[in-house]
XYZ file of C-alpha atoms in Angstrom:
592
model
C 35.607 -3.446 -23.507
C 32.512 -2.838 -20.775
C 29.944 -0.588 -21.912
C 29.314 2.423 -20.174
C 26.526 2.207 -17.681
C 23.109 3.819 -18.282
C 22.054 7.315 -16.371
C 19.203 9.104 -16.247
C 18.619 12.259 -18.196
C 18.936 14.968 -15.593
C 18.652 14.717 -12.128
C 15.404 16.088 -12.293
C 14.649 13.046 -13.485
C 15.938 10.879 -10.814
C 13.878 13.011 -8.512
C 10.585 12.128 -9.795
C 11.413 8.192 -10.755
C 12.000 8.380 -6.771
C 8.605 10.420 -5.976
C 6.842 8.085 -8.753
C 8.279 4.414 -6.346
C 7.428 6.473 -3.230
C 4.434 7.298 -3.358
C 1.774 4.818 -3.854
C -1.461 4.050 -3.095
C -0.585 2.919 0.425
C -0.338 7.091 0.859
C -4.017 6.540 -0.048
C -5.452 3.961 1.066
C -3.175 3.284 4.707
C -1.859 6.604 5.935
C -5.395 8.006 6.424
C -6.668 5.154 8.585
C -3.494 4.867 11.237
C -4.278 9.058 11.520
C -8.710 7.749 12.194
C -6.967 4.911 13.974
C -4.735 6.706 16.409
C -5.841 10.557 17.015
C -6.222 11.873 13.490
C -3.532 15.581 14.370
C -2.159 14.285 16.571
C -0.186 11.105 14.905
C 1.929 13.411 13.069
C 4.012 13.860 15.517
C 5.307 10.294 15.834
C 5.313 10.013 12.740
C 7.132 13.393 11.652
C 9.414 12.218 14.488
C 10.270 8.366 12.993
C 10.515 10.274 9.688
C 13.422 12.268 10.684
C 15.199 9.132 12.395
C 14.041 7.081 10.146
C 12.902 7.308 6.725
C 15.519 10.105 5.784
C 18.946 8.191 6.624
C 18.378 4.805 5.413
C 16.492 6.669 2.263
C 19.670 8.188 1.791
C 21.572 5.397 2.906
C 20.110 3.318 -0.005
C 20.871 5.830 -2.649
C 24.420 5.954 -1.628
C 25.093 3.175 -1.724
C 23.289 2.490 -5.492
C 25.442 6.011 -6.387
C 28.961 4.343 -4.710
C 28.939 1.188 -6.263
C 27.450 1.802 -9.560
C 25.369 -1.513 -9.648
C 21.880 -3.170 -8.739
C 21.008 -4.733 -5.173
C 23.313 -7.852 -5.792
C 26.085 -6.719 -7.527
C 26.157 -3.436 -4.665
C 26.569 -5.229 -1.736
C 28.120 -7.744 -2.857
C 31.168 -4.594 -3.504
C 30.873 -3.841 0.105
C 32.293 -7.211 0.618
C 31.219 -11.072 -1.186
C 29.365 -12.333 1.915
C 26.744 -9.856 2.040
C 25.605 -11.207 -2.110
C 22.604 -12.216 -0.598
C 21.473 -9.193 1.398
C 20.992 -8.549 -2.749
C 19.056 -11.378 -3.552
C 17.031 -11.105 -1.020
C 16.009 -7.813 -1.623
C 15.313 -8.605 -5.526
C 13.549 -12.027 -4.006
C 11.138 -9.374 -2.334
C 11.449 -6.687 -4.973
C 9.869 -10.073 -7.284
C 7.424 -11.162 -5.011
C 6.238 -7.372 -4.332
C 5.531 -7.175 -8.483
C 3.477 -10.532 -9.182
C 0.987 -9.770 -6.070
C 1.239 -5.177 -7.199
C 0.382 -5.064 -10.996
C -3.253 -7.218 -10.095
C -3.925 -3.837 -8.028
C -3.458 -2.271 -10.552
C -5.769 -5.025 -12.824
C -8.349 -3.813 -10.726
C -7.876 -0.502 -10.640
C -7.957 -1.264 -14.617
C -11.737 -3.373 -14.485
C -13.289 -0.506 -12.029
C -11.870 2.279 -14.708
C -13.501 0.804 -17.811
C -17.165 -0.162 -15.368
C -17.043 3.915 -15.048
C -17.941 4.677 -18.140
C -21.442 3.314 -17.445
C -24.782 5.264 -16.733
C -26.094 4.186 -13.953
C -22.042 3.395 -12.561
C -23.030 0.052 -11.740
C -21.761 -0.589 -7.704
C -25.118 2.185 -6.973
C -27.289 -0.263 -6.420
C -28.472 -4.047 -6.070
C -29.129 -5.991 -9.055
C -32.687 -7.696 -9.677
C -32.171 -11.742 -8.229
C -32.929 -14.156 -10.760
C -37.281 -13.965 -11.081
C -36.827 -10.076 -11.000
C -39.271 -9.724 -7.958
C -36.363 -8.034 -6.318
C -32.994 -7.147 -5.021
C -30.028 -10.208 -4.929
C -30.811 -11.091 -1.236
C -26.614 -10.964 -0.777
C -26.656 -7.903 -2.017
C -28.986 -6.622 0.706
C -27.618 -7.985 2.838
C -24.222 -6.805 2.074
C -24.535 -2.804 0.283
C -23.926 -2.756 -3.484
C -20.968 -1.243 -3.349
C -19.791 -4.286 -1.468
C -21.204 -6.595 -3.845
C -19.765 -5.465 -6.819
C -15.832 -5.906 -5.490
C -17.011 -9.234 -3.795
C -18.922 -10.583 -6.327
C -18.485 -8.709 -9.707
C -15.039 -8.392 -9.336
C -13.589 -11.201 -7.309
C -16.799 -13.519 -7.157
C -14.790 -14.414 -4.504
C -15.164 -17.420 -2.933
C -16.148 -18.921 0.779
C -12.707 -19.810 1.423
C -9.520 -20.365 0.557
C -9.377 -24.636 0.354
C -11.900 -23.210 -2.850
C -9.899 -22.914 -5.713
C -12.362 -21.631 -8.600
C -12.368 -21.033 -11.620
C -9.608 -17.816 -13.647
C -11.840 -15.196 -13.552
C -11.169 -14.091 -17.531
C -11.844 -10.526 -17.433
C -9.916 -10.266 -14.693
C -7.150 -12.165 -16.442
C -7.304 -9.472 -19.320
C -7.306 -6.639 -17.081
C -3.838 -7.972 -14.947
C -2.575 -9.145 -18.665
C -3.587 -5.173 -19.870
C -1.275 -3.698 -16.971
C 1.966 -5.796 -17.323
C 1.237 -5.023 -21.318
C 1.880 -1.074 -19.439
C 4.580 -1.981 -17.391
C 6.839 -3.239 -20.063
C 6.044 -0.923 -21.969
C 7.275 1.582 -19.786
C 10.306 0.209 -18.882
C 11.389 -1.528 -22.559
C 14.115 0.907 -22.911
C 15.408 0.811 -19.469
C 15.809 4.496 -17.663
C 15.308 6.482 -20.646
C 11.671 5.248 -20.877
C 11.604 5.335 -17.497
C 13.304 8.875 -16.859
C 10.302 9.742 -19.607
C 6.962 7.698 -17.754
C 7.896 9.301 -14.194
C 7.026 12.468 -15.810
C 3.697 12.465 -16.242
C 2.807 8.905 -12.820
C 4.755 11.402 -10.587
C 3.067 14.471 -11.578
C -0.074 13.813 -12.805
C -1.766 11.848 -9.283
C -1.318 15.579 -7.554
C -3.680 16.376 -11.114
C -6.055 14.398 -9.655
C -5.722 14.957 -5.760
C -5.874 18.544 -6.151
C -9.173 18.609 -8.202
C -10.439 16.070 -6.096
C -9.361 18.155 -2.460
C -10.920 21.284 -4.153
C -14.493 19.305 -4.901
C -14.301 17.905 -1.628
C -13.693 20.812 0.563
C -17.270 21.574 -1.279
C -19.281 18.124 -0.211
C -21.915 18.576 1.790
C -19.958 16.908 5.985
C -16.906 17.383 4.315
C -16.074 19.625 6.953
C -17.153 16.832 10.114
C -14.734 14.865 8.915
C -11.536 17.829 8.526
C -13.055 18.481 11.373
C -12.476 14.398 13.483
C -9.071 14.837 11.784
C -7.630 17.263 13.441
C -9.430 17.432 16.435
C -6.752 16.191 18.474
C -6.262 13.245 20.599
C -3.610 14.029 23.188
C -4.082 10.448 24.543
C -3.265 8.465 21.377
C 0.414 9.487 22.004
C 1.113 7.334 24.620
C -0.054 4.434 23.313
C 3.299 2.845 22.095
C 1.115 1.145 19.145
C 0.330 4.185 16.888
C 5.139 4.632 17.305
C 5.481 1.452 15.726
C 2.898 2.297 13.173
C 4.023 5.969 12.105
C 7.014 3.780 11.948
C 6.388 1.017 9.917
C 4.654 3.259 7.716
C 7.428 5.698 7.562
C 10.039 2.670 6.406
C 6.817 0.857 3.898
C 6.454 4.132 2.375
C 9.444 4.601 1.153
C 9.774 1.706 -0.295
C 12.580 0.613 1.542
C 15.185 -3.091 1.222
C 14.076 -3.583 -1.678
C 16.985 -2.476 -3.990
C 14.950 -0.084 -5.956
C 16.291 2.332 -4.911
C 20.321 1.751 -5.255
C 18.261 0.495 -8.772
C 17.945 4.206 -9.602
C 20.470 5.056 -7.434
C 23.199 3.279 -9.575
C 22.263 5.305 -12.716
C 22.790 8.824 -10.723
C 26.573 11.261 -11.932
C 28.883 9.821 -9.634
C 28.854 13.388 -7.933
C 25.188 13.912 -8.114
C 24.263 15.857 -5.031
C 21.791 11.967 -3.099
C 21.716 13.597 0.029
C 19.872 16.721 -0.692
C 17.447 14.202 -2.884
C 16.927 11.862 0.641
C 16.073 14.779 1.468
C 13.313 15.811 -0.756
C 11.756 12.683 -1.850
C 11.560 11.818 2.102
C 9.662 15.663 2.698
C 7.340 15.117 -0.257
C 6.900 10.942 0.482
C 4.669 12.816 3.086
C 3.863 15.190 2.620
C 1.272 13.962 0.070
C 0.409 10.844 3.028
C -0.953 14.128 4.613
C -2.751 15.985 1.863
C -4.178 12.988 0.494
C -5.990 12.349 4.181
C -7.110 15.942 3.820
C -8.760 14.925 1.092
C -9.637 10.761 2.469
C -11.786 12.942 5.087
C -13.231 15.291 3.854
C -14.974 12.151 1.519
C -14.768 10.803 4.925
C -16.903 13.704 6.203
C -19.358 13.764 3.605
C -19.878 9.940 3.149
C -20.666 9.830 7.284
C -23.012 12.997 6.733
C -24.965 11.355 3.843
C -25.600 7.908 5.707
C -26.452 9.491 8.748
C -28.839 11.833 7.321
C -29.550 8.386 6.033
C -30.315 6.364 9.049
C -32.156 10.015 10.539
C -35.366 10.302 7.617
C -35.107 6.159 7.170
C -36.069 6.713 11.329
C -38.657 10.067 10.968
C -40.238 8.398 8.088
C -40.561 4.841 9.924
C -42.134 7.182 13.398
C -44.271 9.116 11.027
C -46.266 6.777 9.737
C -46.354 4.433 12.548
C -47.703 6.539 15.124
C -49.287 8.939 12.051
C -47.500 12.464 12.692
C -47.936 15.668 10.849
C -45.445 15.849 8.093
C -42.815 17.806 8.581
C -43.090 17.748 12.516
C -40.387 15.160 12.700
C -36.446 16.821 12.895
C -33.133 15.714 12.611
C -33.674 18.514 15.956
C -36.260 17.281 17.571
C -35.986 13.494 16.980
C -35.082 12.102 20.388
C -37.121 14.381 22.251
C -40.426 12.644 20.232
C -38.733 9.412 20.253
C -38.514 9.718 24.477
C -43.122 11.383 24.112
C -43.980 8.302 22.302
C -42.103 5.899 24.650
C -43.818 6.996 27.421
C -47.548 7.574 25.746
C -47.532 4.727 23.735
C -45.321 1.732 24.992
C -46.810 -0.787 23.481
C -46.873 0.407 20.443
C -43.341 2.525 20.781
C -42.479 -1.556 21.404
C -43.643 -3.089 18.725
C -41.946 -0.664 16.451
C -38.521 -0.044 18.526
C -36.547 -3.014 17.621
C -36.092 -1.346 13.581
C -35.633 1.951 14.586
C -31.550 2.068 13.257
C -29.442 4.243 16.145
C -27.815 6.980 14.050
C -24.758 8.305 14.330
C -22.589 10.758 13.445
C -19.182 10.028 15.546
C -19.572 6.580 14.678
C -20.199 6.387 11.199
C -16.741 9.182 11.286
C -15.058 6.369 13.774
C -15.600 3.068 11.188
C -12.107 3.180 10.545
C -10.947 1.066 7.275
C -8.292 0.969 5.014
C -6.193 -0.882 2.349
C -8.650 -2.295 -0.869
C -11.850 -1.657 1.286
C -11.075 1.793 1.945
C -9.427 2.752 -1.966
C -12.388 -0.618 -3.341
C -16.284 0.129 -1.321
C -15.470 3.711 1.022
C -14.591 5.794 -2.256
C -17.427 4.175 -4.188
C -19.897 4.763 -1.876
C -18.512 7.984 -1.645
C -18.551 8.244 -5.611
C -22.109 7.146 -6.496
C -23.279 9.834 -4.207
C -21.573 12.885 -6.121
C -22.874 14.609 -8.758
C -21.425 13.202 -12.545
C -20.100 10.551 -10.639
C -19.387 8.956 -13.867
C -16.153 11.606 -14.021
C -15.150 10.960 -10.388
C -15.256 7.473 -10.644
C -12.598 7.901 -13.638
C -10.702 10.765 -12.337
C -9.989 8.786 -8.960
C -9.788 5.051 -10.420
C -7.098 6.985 -12.548
C -5.318 8.193 -10.592
C -5.074 4.900 -8.676
C -3.282 3.995 -11.792
C -0.742 6.150 -12.145
C -0.224 5.475 -9.211
C 0.180 1.614 -9.424
C 2.125 1.996 -11.950
C 4.608 4.937 -10.678
C 5.229 1.549 -7.850
C 5.469 -0.636 -10.571
C 7.646 0.217 -11.929
C 10.598 0.866 -8.693
C 9.862 -2.946 -8.065
C 10.092 -4.204 -11.560
C 14.066 -1.739 -11.412
C 15.286 -3.628 -8.853
C 14.823 -7.124 -10.543
C 16.005 -5.927 -13.987
C 19.325 -4.222 -13.084
C 20.768 -7.154 -11.464
C 19.479 -8.994 -13.870
C 20.688 -6.830 -16.704
C 23.999 -6.560 -15.147
C 24.791 -10.135 -14.333
C 26.926 -10.585 -17.433
C 26.317 -14.110 -18.022
C 22.570 -12.834 -18.345
C 23.069 -9.896 -20.793
C 25.536 -11.681 -22.667
C 22.945 -14.271 -23.877
C 20.637 -11.187 -24.001
C 18.784 -8.229 -25.005
C 17.445 -6.137 -22.419
C 14.292 -6.072 -24.296
C 13.828 -9.495 -23.554
C 15.162 -9.876 -20.081
C 12.548 -7.196 -19.421
C 9.480 -9.310 -21.686
C 10.612 -12.543 -19.698
C 10.934 -10.734 -16.422
C 6.997 -8.904 -17.219
C 6.095 -13.074 -18.619
C 6.679 -14.632 -15.606
C 5.039 -12.182 -13.169
C 1.720 -12.535 -15.442
C 1.516 -16.161 -15.382
C 2.313 -15.919 -11.335
C 0.118 -13.484 -10.978
C -3.057 -15.310 -12.409
C -3.779 -17.558 -8.960
C -5.028 -14.060 -8.261
C -7.065 -13.942 -10.415
C -9.024 -17.765 -8.775
C -11.929 -17.639 -7.067
C -9.996 -18.100 -4.104
C -8.171 -15.314 -5.061
C -7.636 -12.731 -3.271
C -7.094 -14.577 -0.208
C -3.934 -15.279 -1.429
C -3.616 -11.917 -2.190
C -3.547 -11.067 1.551
C -1.172 -13.515 2.259
C 1.159 -12.244 0.014
C 1.204 -8.912 1.337
C 1.050 -9.698 5.167
C 3.521 -12.239 4.511
C 5.903 -12.602 2.174
C 7.787 -8.677 2.731
C 6.982 -7.628 6.482
C 10.056 -9.571 8.392
C 12.291 -10.029 6.161
C 11.857 -7.027 4.995
C 12.959 -4.897 7.924
C 15.882 -7.377 8.517
C 16.954 -7.091 5.156
C 17.581 -3.104 6.306
C 18.645 -4.114 9.115
C 21.694 -6.078 7.401
C 22.045 -3.332 4.754
C 22.919 -0.107 8.064
C 25.084 -3.098 9.983
C 27.348 -3.343 6.930
C 27.690 -0.117 5.957
C 28.472 0.850 9.411
C 30.311 -2.109 10.740
C 31.874 -3.948 7.788
C 32.822 -1.244 5.243
C 32.880 0.690 8.011
C 31.302 4.359 8.515
C 34.429 6.069 8.303
C 35.662 4.513 4.964
C 31.629 5.325 3.841
C 32.321 8.652 4.887
C 34.789 9.233 2.589
C 32.776 7.602 -0.544
C 30.638 10.150 0.438
C 32.556 13.111 0.428
C 35.030 12.867 -2.592
C 31.355 12.217 -4.174
C 29.784 15.810 -3.428
C 32.957 17.100 -2.192
C 30.561 17.532 1.592
C 31.607 16.172 4.785
C 29.667 13.954 6.723
C 26.982 15.125 9.307
C 27.060 13.832 12.566
C 23.336 13.398 12.473
C 24.108 11.071 9.538
C 26.004 9.081 11.361
C 24.250 8.472 14.839
C 21.550 7.418 13.050
C 22.932 4.742 10.311
C 25.604 3.756 13.136
C 22.836 3.541 16.415
C 19.405 5.201 16.675
C 18.220 3.182 12.533
C 19.683 -0.690 13.379
C 17.723 -0.067 17.176
C 14.600 1.160 15.613
C 14.737 -1.979 13.307
C 15.066 -4.470 15.831
C 12.181 -3.667 17.999
C 9.945 -2.648 14.793
C 11.374 -6.414 14.994
C 10.230 -7.947 18.160
C 6.778 -6.140 18.382
C 6.020 -8.199 14.164
C 7.468 -10.991 15.554
C 5.707 -11.456 19.209
C 2.423 -9.951 17.615
C 2.558 -13.073 14.768
C 3.384 -15.275 18.191
C 0.430 -13.533 20.424
C -2.547 -14.512 17.960
C -1.740 -17.836 18.063
C -4.243 -19.675 15.124
C -3.145 -17.881 12.338
C -6.552 -16.106 10.747
C -8.059 -14.676 7.821
C -10.606 -12.842 6.639
C -13.743 -14.477 4.404
C -16.945 -13.510 2.657
C -20.005 -14.997 3.672
C -22.573 -14.628 1.421
C -25.080 -15.957 3.259
C -24.088 -13.143 5.884
C -22.858 -10.276 3.307
C -19.649 -9.670 5.668
C -16.694 -11.061 6.888
C -15.839 -13.801 8.798
C -12.721 -15.110 10.578
C -11.823 -18.483 10.121
C -8.479 -20.626 10.302
C -5.563 -20.786 7.698
C -5.488 -24.713 6.271
C -2.121 -26.171 7.848
C -0.675 -25.835 4.032
C -1.677 -22.592 3.951
C 0.610 -21.984 6.989
C 2.744 -23.519 5.694
C 3.294 -20.728 2.327
C 3.517 -18.461 4.664
C 6.346 -20.014 6.194
C 7.802 -20.592 3.476
C 7.322 -16.988 1.336
C 9.048 -15.463 5.167
C 12.013 -17.958 4.461
C 12.727 -17.469 0.864
C 13.780 -14.408 0.640
C 16.301 -13.540 3.975
C 17.504 -17.496 3.719
C 19.764 -15.867 1.103
C 21.657 -13.762 3.362
C 23.179 -16.963 5.265
C 23.355 -19.346 2.938
C 25.315 -17.017 0.112
C 28.129 -15.704 2.773
C 28.299 -19.885 4.699
C 29.007 -20.029 0.453
C 31.574 -17.804 0.328
C 32.958 -18.829 3.605
C 33.385 -22.613 1.821
C 34.482 -21.444 -0.839
C 37.393 -18.965 0.736
C 38.127 -22.094 2.608
C 38.649 -23.725 0.119
C 40.709 -21.430 -2.609
C 43.508 -20.918 -0.036
C 43.678 -24.530 1.143
C 44.170 -25.102 -2.478
C 46.304 -22.616 -2.823
C 48.855 -23.439 0.792
C 52.583 -23.489 -0.880
C 53.508 -27.360 0.191
C 57.209 -27.328 2.266
C-alpha cells in the first residue's frame, strides 16, 4: 500500500516556506544595486511591469503543476509527458549546483557573525605589519574592510591557477552551515514548515530595526534622495528592462523545482492562485523595503566618506599655508582653493597632487552588488556606527536567516525528487537521504574554501544557472500550454479551485511569458558572444584592488560543461523515451 503524501501543517506554513525561499540574499544585495544603476525609483516601473507579465504568471504555473501532479519536479514533468522527464532532472541538477555554492555564503555569514563579537571589530582598522612599525601594506593600499574580506576571510590567491590550501576556519563554518541545514530538513515538511516561521519572519524584524537606525544616521537623507530622485531617461534604456525581468525571474526562484516540490505537499483544493499573488507581492515589496534600508546606509557611508575627504583636504591646506584653525570650512573650501592657487601658484602646485577630489555625488554613484555589498560596503558602514558590534551581529544574523530560508527550498527540490523515487526510498529512510545530500554538497563545497575558491564560486554563480534556467522555464511553459494542453490544464485548475482560469493567466502563459523568456535567452547568449574572451576579477595584493584576467582554457571548458550538464538532460531523456517507445512498439507488433 502506497504511503499517503505528507502535507503542510497549514496553508500559512506553505506560504511562509515559499516566502522564505523566494526572499533571499538577492533582495538585499542585487535589487538595491539595480535601483542605483538604473534611475532609482524609476527602475520600479519596468520592475513592476515585469512582475505582472512574468513573475506572477510563472510562479502560479509552477505552483499549479506541483499541486496538481503531487510529485517532485522529475515526477511532475513525467506525469505531464514521459518525454519531459529531462526537464525535471535538469531542475534538480540546477538546484544541486545552487545548493553547493549557496551555502558557502552562509559559511561566510557565520565567519563574520563570530567575529562581530570582538571589540573593536576586526575589519575596523588595518593590522600592523610584521615588524610592527606601521600598518600592513596591502591593507593600506586597499581598505580595512577589503583587507579583512580578501585576505583574512578568503586568503585569496592572485589567480584561479593558484589553488592554494583549504582555509580550515571557513571549512568548519561550511560544515556548521550544512549541519544546520540538515537539522532543518531532517523531518521533511514537518520540520521545514516550523523553521519557515523563523526564516520567513525574522529578517523583517531585523530590517525594520535597521530601517529605524538607518533613518537616524547622519547623511541617510542623501541616500534616500538619490534613490527617489527620478532619472526618466533610464526608462528608454533596454538594459533596465532586461535587468528588471532578470531580477524578477531569479528572485522568485523559478525553474529550480523547489516551488513545485513545496506545492506538491499542498492539499489538492488549496488556492495556489491566491498564494502565487501573495508570494510575488511580498517578494517585490521586500526588495523595495530593503532598498530603502540600503540607501539610508549608502547615504550615511557616502556622507561619512565625503566629510572625511573634505576634512583631510582642509587639514592639508591649513598646515601647508599656515591658515588659522577653523578658517577653512566645507562651504568656503572651493573659494579658498581658487584664491590660494592664484596667490601662491608655486606652493599650490606642489600640494595639488595630494589634494583629493571630494564629491558626495560620486560617492553615492559607486554601485556595488553581491558579496561586495554584503561583506565590504555594509561592514564599512557598520564599523562607523555607535555600538557597532550590535549592528554587526544583527546584520549577519539576518543574512544567515535569509540564506538558510533559501537553502530549505534549494534542498527541497533535490530531496523531494529522491524521496519520491521508490527505488531510493524503499532502501533508505528520508533522514538518511537528507544526510547523504548534505554530506555530498558539503564535500563538493570545500572547493570554495580553497585560496582560489572565490574564483570558482563566481564561475558557478555566473554560469551554472543562468542560460540553462531560462531554457528550463521556457520548456516548462511550452510543455504546459502546448504539450499537456492549456484547455486541459485549465480544467484541472478549475477542478482543484472551483474557479475558472481568467484570460490574464492564459494570455501570459501562452504568449507573453514565453516571448519574454526567449528575449532574455537571446540577450544573454548575445552578451556572452560579444564579450569575447571570458574574464574574471582577480585580487592584486600589490595594488590593493581587483584586476581583470582571462580565464584559462580549462576553466572555460568547465564553464561549458556546467552550462551543458543540466540542460542536456532535456533532449537526452526525450530521445531515450522515443527510442524505448519505438522498440516496445516493434516488439508488440503482431506477426501475420
